[in-house]
Amino acid sequence: MYHPTVARLTYRALLGRRRAAILFALPALLLIISAVIRVMTGADDETATTVLGGFALATMVPLIGVVAGTGAIGPEIDDGSVVYLLAKPIKRPTIIFTKLIVAIGVTVAFSAVPTLIAGYILNGNSQQIAVAYAVAAAVASIAYSAVFLLLGTVTRHAVVAGLVYALVWETLFGNLIPGARTLSVQQWSLALAQKIGAEGAISSDVGLPLALVLLIGVTVAATWCAGRKLRTLTLAGEE
């Protein structure tokens, strides 16, 4: 299910100069903000929760997911080079699964790891806040990568669609409209963070059992649909 050559090409595409600049910029901004806040206000659990929840999990993670998820396959479809990949004797589910693993790895590396570091900078992991948000970021990275990889296969405007979802649905509606929170990857991952953190430190509008079911369901469904769409692209190219 994992093809090293496909993975190497995908990593090379994702870590190219332009995308790498975006991937490094957001974590760097998070760490700078965290360091400045720590110097100005000292260690504070409420401030750590605000920064990690409001910026890291709500904004940085989905944006990095957009870059990694759509960038794993979208550009190949846009420029037509995916035809050469599909012509190889590689199973289509293997291509999708490999690209998903790469997208997850990149998203986790550029979101969960900086979130953990930022948490330690802000309050030294008091009440397990840093670890809780880092785990939440890692879990959210998996779901986001699958969703945005699917967008990369179904539309040539995957980046725009991904940004609309990340900024409008997750960041705006997900924080302001109670009903929308139930359908938010951010809230699902927060349910896990709530379980890991000290009692009362972190809250989520979704229960942990439901959150886990939704996270797994969305990831599996998005990956399966992406594989089906890639199969359709193959048939269109052969015709």
CSV table of C-alpha atoms in Angstrom, one decimal:
chain,number,residue,atom,x,y,z
A,1,MET,CA,0.0,0.0,0.0
A,2,TYR,CA,3.0,2.3,0.3
A,3,HIS,CA,5.2,3.1,-2.8
A,4,PRO,CA,8.6,4.6,-2.0
A,5,THR,CA,9.1,6.3,-5.4
A,6,VAL,CA,5.6,7.9,-5.3
A,7,ALA,CA,6.4,9.1,-1.7
A,8,ARG,CA,9.8,10.6,-2.8
A,9,LEU,CA,8.2,12.5,-5.6
A,10,THR,CA,5.4,13.7,-3.4
A,11,TYR,CA,7.8,14.9,-0.7
A,12,ARG,CA,9.9,16.7,-3.4
A,13,ALA,CA,6.7,18.5,-4.7
A,14,LEU,CA,5.5,19.5,-1.2
A,15,LEU,CA,8.9,20.7,0.0
A,16,GLY,CA,9.6,22.8,-3.0
A,17,ARG,CA,10.7,26.4,-2.5
A,18,ARG,CA,7.3,28.1,-2.6
A,19,ARG,CA,5.3,25.6,-0.5
A,20,ALA,CA,8.2,25.1,1.9
A,21,ALA,CA,8.2,28.9,2.6
A,22,ILE,CA,4.5,28.7,3.6
A,23,LEU,CA,5.0,25.6,5.6
A,24,PHE,CA,7.8,27.1,7.6
A,25,ALA,CA,6.2,30.6,8.0
A,26,LEU,CA,3.2,29.6,10.1
A,27,PRO,CA,5.1,27.5,12.7
A,28,ALA,CA,7.7,30.2,12.9
A,29,LEU,CA,5.0,32.8,13.5
A,30,LEU,CA,3.5,30.6,16.2
A,31,LEU,CA,6.8,30.2,18.0
A,32,ILE,CA,7.6,33.9,17.8
A,33,ILE,CA,4.2,34.9,19.2
A,34,SER,CA,4.6,32.3,22.0
A,35,ALA,CA,8.1,33.6,22.9
A,36,VAL,CA,6.9,37.2,22.9
A,37,ILE,CA,3.9,36.4,25.1
A,38,ARG,CA,6.0,34.4,27.5
A,39,VAL,CA,8.4,37.3,27.9
A,40,MET,CA,5.7,39.9,28.3
A,41,THR,CA,3.2,38.0,30.6
A,42,GLY,CA,5.1,35.0,32.0
A,43,ALA,CA,3.7,31.5,32.2
A,44,ASP,CA,-0.1,31.4,32.2
A,45,ASP,CA,-2.4,28.5,31.5
A,46,GLU,CA,-5.3,30.5,30.1
A,47,THR,CA,-3.0,32.4,27.7
A,48,ALA,CA,-1.5,29.1,26.5
A,49,THR,CA,-4.9,27.7,25.9
A,50,THR,CA,-6.0,30.8,24.0
A,51,VAL,CA,-2.9,30.8,21.7
A,52,LEU,CA,-2.7,27.0,21.1
A,53,GLY,CA,-6.5,26.7,20.6
A,54,GLY,CA,-7.1,30.0,18.8
A,55,PHE,CA,-4.1,30.2,16.5
A,56,ALA,CA,-2.3,26.8,16.4
A,57,LEU,CA,-5.3,24.4,16.2
A,58,ALA,CA,-7.9,26.7,14.7
A,59,THR,CA,-5.8,28.4,12.0
A,60,MET,CA,-2.3,27.0,11.6
A,61,VAL,CA,-3.2,23.3,11.4
A,62,PRO,CA,-6.0,23.5,8.8
A,63,LEU,CA,-3.9,25.9,6.6
A,64,ILE,CA,-0.9,23.6,6.7
A,65,GLY,CA,-3.3,20.8,5.9
A,66,VAL,CA,-4.5,22.7,2.9
A,67,VAL,CA,-1.0,23.1,1.6
A,68,ALA,CA,0.1,19.5,2.2
A,69,GLY,CA,-3.2,17.8,1.3
A,70,THR,CA,-4.0,19.6,-1.9
A,71,GLY,CA,-0.3,19.9,-2.9
A,72,ALA,CA,0.2,16.1,-2.7
A,73,ILE,CA,-1.8,15.5,-5.9
A,74,GLY,CA,-3.5,18.7,-7.1
A,75,PRO,CA,-0.6,20.1,-9.1
A,76,GLU,CA,-0.1,16.8,-10.9
A,77,ILE,CA,-3.7,16.8,-12.0
A,78,ASP,CA,-3.6,20.4,-13.0
A,79,ASP,CA,-0.5,20.1,-15.2
A,80,GLY,CA,-1.4,16.7,-16.6
A,81,SER,CA,1.7,15.0,-15.2
A,82,VAL,CA,-0.6,12.6,-13.2
A,83,VAL,CA,-1.1,10.7,-16.5
A,84,TYR,CA,2.6,9.5,-16.4
A,85,LEU,CA,2.1,8.3,-12.8
A,86,LEU,CA,-1.2,6.5,-13.7
A,87,ALA,CA,0.5,4.8,-16.6
A,88,LYS,CA,2.9,3.0,-14.2
A,89,PRO,CA,1.9,-0.4,-12.9
A,90,ILE,CA,0.9,0.9,-9.5
A,91,LYS,CA,-2.4,0.3,-8.0
A,92,ARG,CA,-4.5,3.5,-7.7
A,93,PRO,CA,-5.3,2.9,-4.0
A,94,THR,CA,-1.5,2.6,-3.4
A,95,ILE,CA,-1.0,6.0,-5.0
A,96,ILE,CA,-3.6,7.7,-2.9
A,97,PHE,CA,-2.5,5.9,0.3
A,98,THR,CA,1.1,6.8,-0.3
A,99,LYS,CA,0.3,10.5,-1.0
A,100,LEU,CA,-2.0,10.5,2.1
A,101,ILE,CA,0.8,9.2,4.3
A,102,VAL,CA,3.2,11.9,3.0
A,103,ALA,CA,0.6,14.6,3.5
A,104,ILE,CA,0.0,13.5,7.0
A,105,GLY,CA,3.7,13.3,7.8
A,106,VAL,CA,4.3,16.8,6.5
A,107,THR,CA,1.2,18.3,8.3
A,108,VAL,CA,2.1,16.6,11.6
A,109,ALA,CA,5.8,17.8,11.3
A,110,PHE,CA,4.8,21.4,10.6
A,111,SER,CA,1.9,21.7,13.0
A,112,ALA,CA,1.9,19.2,15.9
A,113,VAL,CA,5.6,19.5,16.6
A,114,PRO,CA,5.6,23.4,16.7
A,115,THR,CA,2.4,23.3,18.8
A,116,LEU,CA,4.1,21.1,21.3
A,117,ILE,CA,7.2,23.4,21.4
A,118,ALA,CA,5.0,26.5,21.6
A,119,GLY,CA,3.1,25.0,24.5
A,120,TYR,CA,6.2,24.4,26.5
A,121,ILE,CA,7.3,27.9,25.8
A,122,LEU,CA,4.0,29.4,26.9
A,123,ASN,CA,3.5,27.5,30.2
A,124,GLY,CA,6.0,24.6,30.4
A,125,ASN,CA,3.2,22.0,29.7
A,126,SER,CA,1.4,22.9,32.9
A,127,GLN,CA,-1.9,20.9,33.2
A,128,GLN,CA,-0.7,18.9,30.2
A,129,ILE,CA,-1.9,21.7,27.9
A,130,ALA,CA,1.1,21.5,25.5
A,131,VAL,CA,0.9,17.7,25.1
A,132,ALA,CA,-2.9,17.8,24.8
A,133,TYR,CA,-2.9,20.4,22.0
A,134,ALA,CA,0.0,18.7,20.2
A,135,VAL,CA,-1.9,15.4,20.1
A,136,ALA,CA,-5.0,17.2,19.0
A,137,ALA,CA,-3.0,18.8,16.2
A,138,ALA,CA,-1.6,15.5,15.1
A,139,VAL,CA,-5.1,13.8,15.0
A,140,ALA,CA,-6.6,16.8,13.2
A,141,SER,CA,-3.7,16.6,10.7
A,142,ILE,CA,-4.8,13.1,9.7
A,143,ALA,CA,-8.4,14.1,9.0
A,144,TYR,CA,-7.4,17.4,7.3
A,145,SER,CA,-4.9,15.6,5.0
A,146,ALA,CA,-7.5,13.1,3.9
A,147,VAL,CA,-10.2,15.8,3.2
A,148,PHE,CA,-7.8,18.1,1.4
A,149,LEU,CA,-6.3,15.3,-0.6
A,150,LEU,CA,-9.8,14.5,-1.8
A,151,LEU,CA,-10.4,18.1,-2.7
A,152,GLY,CA,-7.2,17.9,-4.8
A,153,THR,CA,-8.6,15.1,-6.8
A,154,VAL,CA,-12.1,16.5,-7.4
A,155,THR,CA,-11.5,20.1,-8.3
A,156,ARG,CA,-8.9,22.3,-9.9
A,157,HIS,CA,-9.6,24.9,-7.4
A,158,ALA,CA,-8.7,22.7,-4.4
A,159,VAL,CA,-6.6,25.4,-2.7
A,160,VAL,CA,-9.4,27.9,-2.8
A,161,ALA,CA,-12.0,25.4,-1.6
A,162,GLY,CA,-9.6,24.3,1.1
A,163,LEU,CA,-9.0,27.8,2.3
A,164,VAL,CA,-12.7,28.5,2.3
A,165,TYR,CA,-13.3,25.4,4.5
A,166,ALA,CA,-10.4,26.1,6.8
A,167,LEU,CA,-11.0,29.9,7.3
A,168,VAL,CA,-14.7,30.2,6.9
A,169,TRP,CA,-16.1,26.9,8.3
A,170,GLU,CA,-13.5,25.9,10.8
A,171,THR,CA,-12.3,29.3,12.0
A,172,LEU,CA,-15.4,31.4,11.6
A,173,PHE,CA,-18.5,29.2,11.8
A,174,GLY,CA,-16.9,26.6,13.9
A,175,ASN,CA,-16.2,29.1,16.6
A,176,LEU,CA,-19.3,31.3,16.4
A,177,ILE,CA,-22.2,28.9,15.5
A,178,PRO,CA,-22.9,26.2,18.1
A,179,GLY,CA,-24.5,23.8,15.6
A,180,ALA,CA,-21.5,24.0,13.2
A,181,ARG,CA,-19.1,22.9,15.9
A,182,THR,CA,-20.4,19.4,15.9
A,183,LEU,CA,-19.2,19.1,12.3
A,184,SER,CA,-15.8,20.6,12.9
A,185,VAL,CA,-12.5,18.7,12.8
A,186,GLN,CA,-11.2,21.2,15.3
A,187,GLN,CA,-13.9,20.3,17.8
A,188,TRP,CA,-13.4,16.6,17.3
A,189,SER,CA,-9.7,16.9,18.0
A,190,LEU,CA,-10.4,19.1,21.0
A,191,ALA,CA,-12.4,16.3,22.5
A,192,LEU,CA,-9.2,14.2,22.6
A,193,ALA,CA,-7.2,17.2,24.0
A,194,GLN,CA,-9.9,17.6,26.7
A,195,LYS,CA,-9.3,14.0,27.7
A,196,ILE,CA,-5.5,14.4,27.9
A,197,GLY,CA,-5.4,17.8,29.6
A,198,ALA,CA,-6.1,18.5,33.3
A,199,GLU,CA,-9.8,18.7,34.3
A,200,GLY,CA,-11.3,22.0,33.2
A,201,ALA,CA,-8.2,23.1,31.2
A,202,ILE,CA,-9.6,22.4,27.8
A,203,SER,CA,-13.2,22.0,26.6
A,204,SER,CA,-14.9,20.6,23.5
A,205,ASP,CA,-18.5,20.7,22.3
A,206,VAL,CA,-18.3,17.1,21.1
A,207,GLY,CA,-18.0,14.0,23.2
A,208,LEU,CA,-14.9,11.8,22.8
A,209,PRO,CA,-16.6,8.6,21.5
A,210,LEU,CA,-18.5,10.6,18.8
A,211,ALA,CA,-15.4,12.6,18.0
A,212,LEU,CA,-13.3,9.5,17.4
A,213,VAL,CA,-16.0,7.9,15.2
A,214,LEU,CA,-16.3,11.1,13.1
A,215,LEU,CA,-12.5,11.5,12.8
A,216,ILE,CA,-12.1,7.9,11.6
A,217,GLY,CA,-15.2,8.0,9.4
A,218,VAL,CA,-14.2,11.2,7.6
A,219,THR,CA,-10.6,10.1,7.1
A,220,VAL,CA,-11.6,6.7,5.7
A,221,ALA,CA,-14.5,8.1,3.6
A,222,ALA,CA,-12.3,10.9,2.1
A,223,THR,CA,-9.5,8.4,1.3
A,224,TRP,CA,-11.9,6.0,-0.4
A,225,CYS,CA,-13.5,8.7,-2.4
A,226,ALA,CA,-10.1,10.1,-3.5
A,227,GLY,CA,-9.2,6.6,-4.7
A,228,ARG,CA,-12.5,6.3,-6.6
A,229,LYS,CA,-12.0,9.6,-8.3
A,230,LEU,CA,-8.4,8.7,-9.3
A,231,ARG,CA,-9.8,5.6,-10.9
A,232,THR,CA,-12.2,7.8,-12.9
A,233,LEU,CA,-9.3,10.0,-14.0
A,234,THR,CA,-7.5,6.9,-15.2
A,235,LEU,CA,-10.4,5.8,-17.3
A,236,ALA,CA,-10.8,9.2,-18.8
A,237,GLY,CA,-7.2,9.3,-19.8
A,238,GLU,CA,-7.3,5.9,-21.4
A,239,GLU,CA,-10.4,6.9,-23.4
